[in-house]
Amino acid sequence: MTSATVMKFRAALAETAMVRRLGRLVAFNGLAIEAEGPDALIGELCRVSGHGSDGPVLAEVVGFREGRVLLMPFGHLRGMPIGATVEALGRRSRIPVGKEMIGRVLDAFGAPLDGKPAFRATAERDIHGEAVNPMARAPLNEGLETGVKVIDGLMPLAKGQRVGIFAGSGVGKSTLLGMLAGHVRADVIVVGLIGERGREVTDFLQDALSKEGRERSVLIVATADQPALTRTHAVHAAHAVAEHFRELGLDVLLVIDSITRFAMAQREVGLAAGEPPTSRGYPPSVFNLLPQILERGGSLKGAGTITAVYSVLVEGDDMNEPVADHMRAILDGHIVLSRDLAARGQLPAIDLLSSVSRLQAKVCQAEELDLMRQTRAMVALYESSRDLVEMGAYQAGSNPALDDALRRQPRIVEFIRQSPGERCSRESSMRLLREVVSGEAA
């Protein structure tokens, strides 16, 4: 036997568990399992199995209480008896990765949902990743062409930027995300659909996402009927997949729809583990996890980029609710969708005055920034005087700047409007914006 073979066997032996760490289920409160044993670590996976159940269920250790182990299951525990065996598996959650996953629809664990065979994985990744050294980050000074003219023309993004799309329900958030995923100039698109209804997953694939977008996308799906831990797991898994492709030197667009549903799922996990509720019932772990997740994006020296777009479902159209307020503070920009603009037929219903890209000065020339400033100024003047104009109380000629804004407003609205299947290059977007500002081709 060669020395290389001996070393291989020794390595395998070192990774092999010599004992089984077992416990037993003693309580279940609807969300969390309480078990006596096993001797497990926070974040470690366990297998719960018992006679008469539908089959073994994976669970993760989320805490300890009065000498008992608290676990959250990844599946349903129908038929699981008291005293069921809880076996520690000695590993954390991982997801298989590889180029063959591109074009596939997968669950939170990398298993196929599209009816095709499992893809051939080249590696496995811990879904939680590692913290990035801030000195390892590359500067964000290269523009990202999204194909959406109002974004490219008035709030351009940089490769590696993290931006949020803030909207209430039914304002066109998923449609805009589909446009970004279908039109963006990126090598790979990773989409995490979190807490969606099953129907919405199919609708996103068939309607919101173009054929070209599907061919270069990886969809990680955890629907609303799945346990809370599975929904949080899917967000971490989507980031791990994006990190894998970034390490290959690719430009990745990561879309999470929605980060609010992740926060809601983490709220369930935290409360079940015994955390105290704070703002609107969210436990401290939610606001601790959000910046950790967002810091996984960006650009690294010697690697590719992850441009991350997070949809933020604003409850009751309240932009100051806890998750929205916290996200706005840690993102590199925010795009706000307005229900009022959507009702007026302006789609995508982007509120220019409430939206901003914090990196536009790094990716635009001075002349382009001036065009954006002039356009925003005209929109602000129009909106501040709109009620007066619509009531007929404004006398034309009283304010030349307002007269100019009124003349150009239809052109600005036409510039913002874009159908989901339409793609506009950044050069075309800037040309159209110059025409709006100069009054040419009216």
XYZ file of N, CA and C in Angstrom, residues 109-308:
600
model
N -32.077 23.297 -0.774
C -30.967 22.380 -0.532
C -30.264 21.962 -1.823
N -30.656 22.565 -2.958
C -30.033 22.252 -4.238
C -30.677 21.103 -4.973
N -31.787 20.581 -4.471
C -32.506 19.500 -5.157
C -33.390 20.101 -6.252
N -33.522 19.415 -7.406
C -34.279 19.994 -8.525
C -35.783 20.054 -8.248
N -36.391 21.164 -8.708
C -37.843 21.313 -8.664
C -38.449 21.334 -10.061
N -37.594 21.296 -11.074
C -38.069 21.449 -12.457
C -38.316 20.122 -13.158
N -38.269 19.017 -12.418
C -38.532 17.708 -13.011
C -37.362 17.095 -13.743
N -36.218 17.771 -13.757
C -35.028 17.251 -14.419
C -34.150 16.533 -13.406
N -33.186 15.714 -13.888
C -32.299 15.023 -12.945
C -31.437 16.010 -12.168
N -30.917 15.557 -11.040
C -30.022 16.398 -10.243
C -28.807 16.785 -11.077
N -28.356 18.028 -10.909
C -27.184 18.483 -11.671
C -25.911 17.897 -11.063
N -24.851 17.882 -11.869
C -23.566 17.342 -11.400
C -22.813 18.444 -10.669
N -22.697 18.307 -9.357
C -22.037 19.320 -8.545
C -20.524 19.148 -8.597
N -19.818 20.268 -8.593
C -18.357 20.233 -8.558
C -17.814 20.505 -7.162
N -18.681 21.009 -6.273
C -18.249 21.315 -4.912
C -19.483 21.499 -4.039
N -19.258 21.634 -2.752
C -20.303 21.984 -1.801
C -19.846 23.211 -1.026
N -20.791 24.068 -0.661
C -20.469 25.270 0.088
C -21.325 25.345 1.342
N -20.697 25.833 2.417
C -21.456 26.170 3.618
C -22.361 27.349 3.267
N -23.644 27.224 3.551
C -24.561 28.268 3.100
C -24.348 29.593 3.824
N -23.699 29.575 4.977
C -23.534 30.812 5.737
C -22.277 31.582 5.348
N -21.366 30.964 4.626
C -20.190 31.669 4.148
C -19.312 32.193 5.277
N -18.366 33.050 4.893
C -17.449 33.654 5.852
C -17.456 35.163 5.674
N -17.175 35.880 6.743
C -17.125 37.340 6.671
C -16.002 37.773 5.734
N -16.273 38.808 4.960
C -15.296 39.310 3.986
C -14.446 40.390 4.630
N -13.136 40.258 4.489
C -12.214 41.302 4.950
C -12.476 42.574 4.150
N -12.783 43.690 4.805
C -13.081 44.909 4.036
C -11.937 45.356 3.138
N -10.695 45.013 3.502
C -9.554 45.396 2.669
C -9.449 44.529 1.416
N -10.212 43.440 1.360
C -10.198 42.576 0.175
C -11.197 43.027 -0.879
N -11.986 44.042 -0.556
C -12.999 44.510 -1.505
C -12.381 45.429 -2.552
N -12.885 45.274 -3.772
C -12.451 46.132 -4.873
C -13.369 47.346 -4.957
N -12.869 48.481 -5.449
C -13.733 49.671 -5.569
C -14.855 49.445 -6.568
N -16.007 50.062 -6.307
C -17.178 49.925 -7.178
C -17.232 51.148 -8.095
N -16.604 51.051 -9.243
C -16.559 52.197 -10.153
C -16.857 51.816 -11.602
N -17.391 50.621 -11.804
C -17.770 50.184 -13.149
C -19.283 50.053 -13.222
N -19.876 50.712 -14.210
C -21.324 50.713 -14.324
C -21.891 49.359 -14.722
N -23.124 49.106 -14.293
C -23.850 47.894 -14.654
C -25.038 48.295 -15.521
N -25.094 47.768 -16.719
C -26.220 48.061 -17.608
C -27.366 47.107 -17.286
N -28.489 47.672 -16.851
C -29.621 46.838 -16.452
C -30.617 46.614 -17.583
N -30.598 47.454 -18.611
C -31.580 47.346 -19.683
C -32.897 48.026 -19.371
N -33.023 48.587 -18.153
C -34.217 49.345 -17.746
C -33.846 50.814 -17.824
N -34.447 51.554 -18.752
C -33.933 52.888 -19.078
C -34.040 53.883 -17.933
N -35.105 53.804 -17.112
C -35.211 54.762 -16.020
C -34.111 54.537 -14.983
N -33.681 53.283 -14.798
C -32.588 53.001 -13.864
C -31.255 53.395 -14.476
N -30.990 52.972 -15.709
C -29.719 53.310 -16.347
C -29.584 54.804 -16.589
N -30.715 55.492 -16.842
C -30.650 56.903 -17.172
C -30.679 57.832 -15.986
N -31.381 57.450 -14.907
C -31.592 58.386 -13.807
C -31.077 57.904 -12.452
N -30.784 56.633 -12.301
C -30.208 56.136 -11.044
C -29.306 54.940 -11.336
N -28.262 55.137 -12.149
C -27.423 54.020 -12.600
C -26.754 53.278 -11.455
N -26.587 51.981 -11.675
C -25.988 51.107 -10.675
C -24.560 50.753 -11.059
N -23.785 50.386 -10.059
C -22.429 49.903 -10.269
C -22.387 48.393 -10.067
N -21.457 47.739 -10.745
C -21.256 46.318 -10.497
C -20.782 46.128 -9.060
N -21.482 45.260 -8.333
C -21.155 45.034 -6.931
C -21.984 45.852 -5.969
N -22.894 46.671 -6.492
C -23.733 47.496 -5.632
C -24.848 46.660 -5.007
N -25.340 47.122 -3.856
C -26.477 46.483 -3.197
C -27.613 47.499 -3.154
N -28.724 47.150 -3.746
C -29.833 48.084 -3.868
C -31.131 47.398 -3.475
N -32.055 48.170 -2.933
C -33.345 47.625 -2.536
C -34.461 48.190 -3.396
N -35.462 47.364 -3.681
C -36.677 47.813 -4.353
C -37.791 47.780 -3.309
N -38.268 48.951 -2.922
C -39.233 49.090 -1.846
C -40.620 49.290 -2.444
N -41.560 48.458 -2.042
C -42.912 48.568 -2.597
C -43.902 47.842 -1.715
N -45.149 48.324 -1.741
C -46.239 47.586 -1.136
C -46.649 46.452 -2.054
N -47.632 45.694 -1.640
C -48.073 44.564 -2.458
C -48.826 45.060 -3.684
N -48.593 44.392 -4.835
C -49.342 44.685 -6.049
C -48.967 45.960 -6.762
N -47.731 46.447 -6.583
C -47.308 47.697 -7.223
C -46.349 47.438 -8.387
N -46.021 46.179 -8.659
C -45.158 45.863 -9.792
C -43.740 45.507 -9.428
N -43.546 45.115 -8.162
C -42.205 44.782 -7.690
C -41.630 43.577 -8.431
N -42.385 42.484 -8.516
C -41.891 41.269 -9.171
C -41.673 41.491 -10.666
N -42.521 42.327 -11.279
C -42.341 42.620 -12.701
C -41.028 43.346 -12.942
N -40.712 44.328 -12.091
C -39.449 45.054 -12.233
C -38.261 44.136 -11.986
N -38.366 43.236 -11.002
C -37.281 42.287 -10.755
C -37.078 41.377 -11.959
N -38.183 40.947 -12.589
C -38.073 40.126 -13.792
C -37.413 40.874 -14.927
N -37.716 42.169 -15.075
C -37.070 42.975 -16.108
C -35.572 43.066 -15.868
N -35.191 43.297 -14.614
C -33.766 43.374 -14.292
C -33.070 42.047 -14.588
N -33.670 40.947 -14.150
C -33.061 39.634 -14.358
C -33.006 39.264 -15.832
N -33.986 39.714 -16.621
C -34.019 39.347 -18.031
C -33.152 40.210 -18.916
N -32.926 41.478 -18.524
C -32.241 42.417 -19.408
C -30.818 42.765 -18.982
N -30.447 42.482 -17.743
C -29.163 42.939 -17.224
C -27.987 42.304 -17.970
N -26.897 43.056 -18.090
C -25.658 42.514 -18.676
C -24.818 41.904 -17.556
N -25.111 40.666 -17.248
C -24.381 39.920 -16.224
C -24.163 38.506 -16.729
N -23.143 37.851 -16.194
C -22.826 36.491 -16.645
C -23.817 35.469 -16.098
N -24.164 35.618 -14.842
C -25.062 34.668 -14.172
C -26.046 35.449 -13.321
N -27.283 34.960 -13.261
C -28.308 35.567 -12.420
C -28.761 34.516 -11.417
N -28.711 34.850 -10.140
C -29.184 33.967 -9.083
C -30.415 34.625 -8.466
N -31.540 33.924 -8.506
C -32.802 34.466 -8.017
C -33.278 33.622 -6.839
N -33.505 34.265 -5.722
C -34.084 33.591 -4.563
C -35.525 34.030 -4.393
N -36.465 33.121 -4.609
C -37.889 33.416 -4.423
C -38.287 32.878 -3.052
N -38.505 33.794 -2.124
C -38.655 33.430 -0.720
C -40.072 33.744 -0.252
N -40.755 32.722 0.240
C -42.077 32.929 0.802
C -43.148 33.254 -0.215
N -42.898 32.940 -1.485
C -43.886 33.207 -2.523
C -44.940 32.100 -2.544
N -46.111 32.436 -3.105
C -47.088 31.389 -3.397
C -46.575 30.544 -4.552
N -46.958 29.271 -4.583
C -46.485 28.380 -5.640
C -46.814 28.899 -7.025
N -47.984 29.496 -7.179
C -48.378 30.029 -8.480
C -47.436 31.137 -8.944
N -46.959 31.957 -7.994
C -46.101 33.081 -8.345
C -44.751 32.621 -8.871
N -44.295 31.453 -8.444
C -43.022 30.930 -8.958
C -43.150 30.648 -10.447
N -44.227 29.967 -10.843
C -44.455 29.687 -12.260
C -44.666 30.966 -13.046
N -45.420 31.906 -12.482
C -45.650 33.185 -13.166
C -44.350 33.932 -13.381
N -43.467 33.914 -12.386
C -42.183 34.605 -12.524
C -41.359 33.986 -13.646
N -41.352 32.658 -13.706
C -40.587 31.969 -14.740
C -41.142 32.233 -16.138
N -42.445 32.166 -16.282
C -43.055 32.225 -17.609
C -43.342 33.648 -18.078
N -43.635 34.552 -17.142
C -44.055 35.891 -17.532
C -42.996 36.957 -17.234
N -42.496 36.996 -16.007
C -41.586 38.069 -15.612
C -40.178 37.870 -16.177
N -39.726 36.631 -16.252
C -38.363 36.350 -16.687
C -38.359 35.930 -18.152
N -37.521 36.587 -18.951
C -37.453 36.268 -20.373
C -36.753 34.930 -20.591
N -36.856 34.404 -21.817
C -36.199 33.142 -22.144
C -34.694 33.260 -21.974
N -34.127 34.387 -22.434
C -32.687 34.601 -22.281
C -32.308 34.646 -20.811
N -33.164 35.284 -20.010
C -32.892 35.342 -18.581
C -32.924 33.975 -17.932
N -33.873 33.125 -18.329
C -33.973 31.770 -17.747
C -32.734 30.943 -18.068
N -32.163 31.141 -19.252
C -31.024 30.325 -19.675
C -29.750 30.629 -18.895
N -29.689 31.765 -18.238
C -28.489 32.088 -17.450
C -28.797 32.315 -15.979
N -29.912 31.754 -15.544
C -30.353 31.962 -14.162
C -30.340 30.676 -13.358
N -30.144 30.837 -12.062
C -30.345 29.778 -11.080
C -31.435 30.260 -10.141
N -32.525 29.516 -10.047
C -33.621 29.893 -9.158
C -33.597 29.010 -7.918
N -33.540 29.656 -6.749
C -33.626 28.963 -5.465
C -34.989 29.320 -4.878
N -35.822 28.311 -4.642
C -37.217 28.562 -4.295
C -37.555 27.951 -2.940
N -38.202 28.750 -2.091
C -38.790 28.254 -0.849
C -40.149 28.925 -0.712
N -41.202 28.185 -0.947
C -42.547 28.764 -0.992
C -43.094 29.016 0.415
N -44.219 29.742 0.455
C -44.788 30.197 1.726
C -45.234 29.056 2.629
N -45.542 27.885 2.045
C -46.049 26.778 2.856
C -44.934 25.969 3.504
N -43.683 26.302 3.223
C -42.573 25.552 3.807
C -42.212 26.129 5.174
N -41.584 25.325 6.042
C -41.242 25.809 7.382
C -40.356 27.045 7.351
N -40.420 27.815 8.423
C -39.685 29.082 8.488
C -38.192 28.885 8.273
N -37.630 27.833 8.840
C -36.187 27.634 8.713
C -35.792 27.340 7.272
N -36.656 26.658 6.522
C -36.374 26.399 5.111
C -36.346 27.699 4.327
N -37.246 28.631 4.659
C -37.270 29.921 3.962
C -36.011 30.734 4.255
N -35.554 30.739 5.501
C -34.306 31.452 5.801
C -33.111 30.759 5.152
N -33.158 29.431 5.146
C -32.104 28.627 4.534
C -31.938 28.985 3.052
N -33.055 29.207 2.359
C -33.010 29.500 0.928
C -32.291 30.812 0.646
N -32.448 31.808 1.510
C -31.748 33.085 1.321
C -30.243 32.883 1.459
N -29.832 32.175 2.493
C -28.402 31.902 2.668
C -27.860 31.075 1.505
N -28.647 30.103 1.038
C -28.210 29.250 -0.068
C -28.024 30.059 -1.343
N -28.946 30.992 -1.631
C -28.815 31.821 -2.828
C -27.540 32.647 -2.773
N -27.197 33.175 -1.603
C -25.955 33.938 -1.476
C -24.740 33.039 -1.661
N -24.800 31.805 -1.149
C -23.673 30.884 -1.319
C -23.460 30.556 -2.789
N -24.541 30.356 -3.541
C -24.432 30.079 -4.978
C -23.822 31.278 -5.693
N -24.276 32.490 -5.361
C -23.722 33.692 -5.977
C -22.235 33.838 -5.661
N -21.846 33.530 -4.425
C -20.431 33.604 -4.045
C -19.591 32.617 -4.840
N -20.146 31.446 -5.115
C -19.415 30.454 -5.907
C -19.083 30.993 -7.293
N -20.074 31.597 -7.949
C -19.828 32.109 -9.294
C -18.940 33.352 -9.266
N -19.010 34.130 -8.199
C -18.100 35.268 -8.081
C -16.662 34.796 -7.986
N -16.433 33.704 -7.264
C -15.072 33.173 -7.145
C -14.537 32.682 -8.481
N -15.427 32.359 -9.415
C -15.008 31.941 -10.755
C -14.698 33.149 -11.644
N -14.799 34.361 -11.098
C -14.489 35.573 -11.848
C -15.652 36.127 -12.644
N -16.886 35.686 -12.353
C -18.050 36.109 -13.125
C -18.760 37.288 -12.452
N -19.472 38.050 -13.286
C -20.334 39.118 -12.778
C -21.716 38.528 -12.527
N -22.158 38.579 -11.289
C -23.396 37.925 -10.866
C -24.427 38.978 -10.462
N -25.659 38.790 -10.914
C -26.781 39.557 -10.380
C -27.535 38.638 -9.433
N -27.630 39.047 -8.169
C -28.355 38.291 -7.160
C -29.655 39.025 -6.852
N -30.778 38.347 -7.020
C -32.091 38.926 -6.761
C -32.762 38.121 -5.649
N -33.158 38.809 -4.580
C -33.878 38.163 -3.481
C -35.260 38.797 -3.376
N -36.295 37.974 -3.546
C -37.672 38.451 -3.486
C -38.441 37.567 -2.491
N -38.644 37.960 -1.269
C -38.274 39.262 -0.767
C -37.506 39.101 0.548
N -36.701 40.115 0.853
C -35.936 40.085 2.097
C -36.864 40.279 3.294
N -38.027 40.889 3.075
C -38.990 41.058 4.169
C -39.532 39.712 4.617
N -39.797 38.828 3.653
C -40.304 37.502 4.033
C -39.216 36.689 4.729
N -37.953 36.945 4.382
C -36.865 36.336 5.139
C -36.905 36.826 6.581
N -37.088 38.136 6.766
C -37.131 38.693 8.119
C -38.306 38.107 8.907
N -39.438 37.925 8.233
C -40.600 37.341 8.910
C -40.323 35.890 9.319
N -39.656 35.144 8.428
C -39.321 33.757 8.752
C -38.332 33.700 9.910
N -37.341 34.603 9.894
C -36.368 34.636 10.987
C -37.033 35.065 12.287
N -38.065 35.886 12.179
C -38.822 36.252 13.386
C -39.445 35.006 14.008
N -40.008 34.129 13.172
C -40.588 32.886 13.694
C -39.524 32.038 14.372
N -38.345 31.947 13.737
C -37.262 31.135 14.301
C -36.804 31.718 15.630
N -36.586 33.042 15.643
C -36.089 33.684 16.857
C -37.057 33.586 18.018
N -38.330 33.823 17.758
C -39.312 33.755 18.839
C -39.454 32.331 19.367
N -39.394 31.336 18.459
C -39.479 29.940 18.888
C -38.277 29.541 19.728
N -37.127 30.204 19.459
C -35.918 29.895 20.233
C -35.872 30.646 21.559
N -36.870 31.494 21.808
C -36.940 32.175 23.095
C -36.431 33.598 23.100
N -36.161 34.190 21.925
C -35.711 35.582 21.885
C -36.855 36.522 22.256
N -36.550 37.655 22.855
C -37.617 38.616 23.184
C -38.043 39.390 21.939
N -39.320 39.659 21.772
C -39.749 40.494 20.651
C -39.408 41.955 20.917
N -39.003 42.658 19.852
C -38.687 44.083 20.007
C -39.617 44.876 19.089
N -39.071 45.579 18.126
C -39.876 46.428 17.255
C -40.811 45.602 16.380
N -42.122 45.831 16.520
C -43.158 45.118 15.777
C -43.006 43.603 15.871
N -42.523 43.134 16.981
C -42.410 41.705 17.206
C -41.158 41.064 16.656
N -40.298 41.842 15.972
C -39.059 41.266 15.438
C -38.044 41.109 16.562
N -37.426 39.926 16.687
C -36.395 39.732 17.709
C -35.064 40.331 17.258
N -34.109 40.509 18.158
C -32.821 41.122 17.806
C -32.068 40.387 16.701
N -32.240 39.070 16.586
C -31.472 38.316 15.579
C -31.764 38.772 14.161
N -32.981 39.280 13.905
C -33.321 39.741 12.556
C -32.420 40.896 12.154
N -32.288 41.885 13.036
C -31.515 43.077 12.703
C -30.010 42.825 12.805
N -29.639 41.709 13.429
C -28.240 41.293 13.420
C -27.897 40.557 12.126
N -28.850 39.792 11.599
C -28.592 38.993 10.398
C -28.623 39.806 9.111
N -29.477 40.828 9.035
C -29.624 41.573 7.783
C -28.302 42.152 7.288
N -27.522 42.874 8.109
C -26.231 43.369 7.582
C -25.249 42.263 7.263
N -25.304 41.143 8.000
C -24.416 40.027 7.679
C -24.713 39.485 6.284
N -25.997 39.398 5.938
C -26.386 38.896 4.624
C -25.971 39.875 3.536
N -26.262 41.152 3.738
C -25.967 42.144 2.702
C -24.465 42.303 2.463
N -23.658 42.072 3.491
C -22.208 42.198 3.336
C -21.611 41.084 2.493
N -22.393 40.069 2.161
C -21.870 38.969 1.344
C -21.786 39.355 -0.134
N -22.454 40.406 -0.533
C -22.370 40.866 -1.920
C -21.139 41.714 -2.143
N -21.106 42.387 -3.293
C -20.011 43.299 -3.581
C -18.967 42.732 -4.525
N -17.875 43.460 -4.640
C -16.774 43.110 -5.548
C -15.525 42.803 -4.737
N -14.834 41.718 -5.106
C -13.608 41.327 -4.423
C -12.424 41.407 -5.365
N -11.278 41.776 -4.826
C -10.061 41.833 -5.628
C -9.720 40.441 -6.155
N -9.428 40.350 -7.447
C -9.068 39.074 -8.046
C -10.226 38.146 -8.280
N -11.446 38.640 -8.118
C -12.631 37.803 -8.338
C -13.664 38.607 -9.118
N -14.870 38.064 -9.224
C -15.931 38.754 -9.934
C -16.710 39.682 -9.013
N -17.966 39.904 -9.347
C -18.807 40.807 -8.575
C -20.166 40.166 -8.291
N -20.775 40.605 -7.205
C -22.174 40.264 -6.912
C -22.927 41.575 -6.753
N -23.764 41.874 -7.724
C -24.678 43.004 -7.597
C -25.974 42.455 -7.020
N -26.338 42.909 -5.845
C -27.478 42.330 -5.130
C -28.669 43.278 -5.155
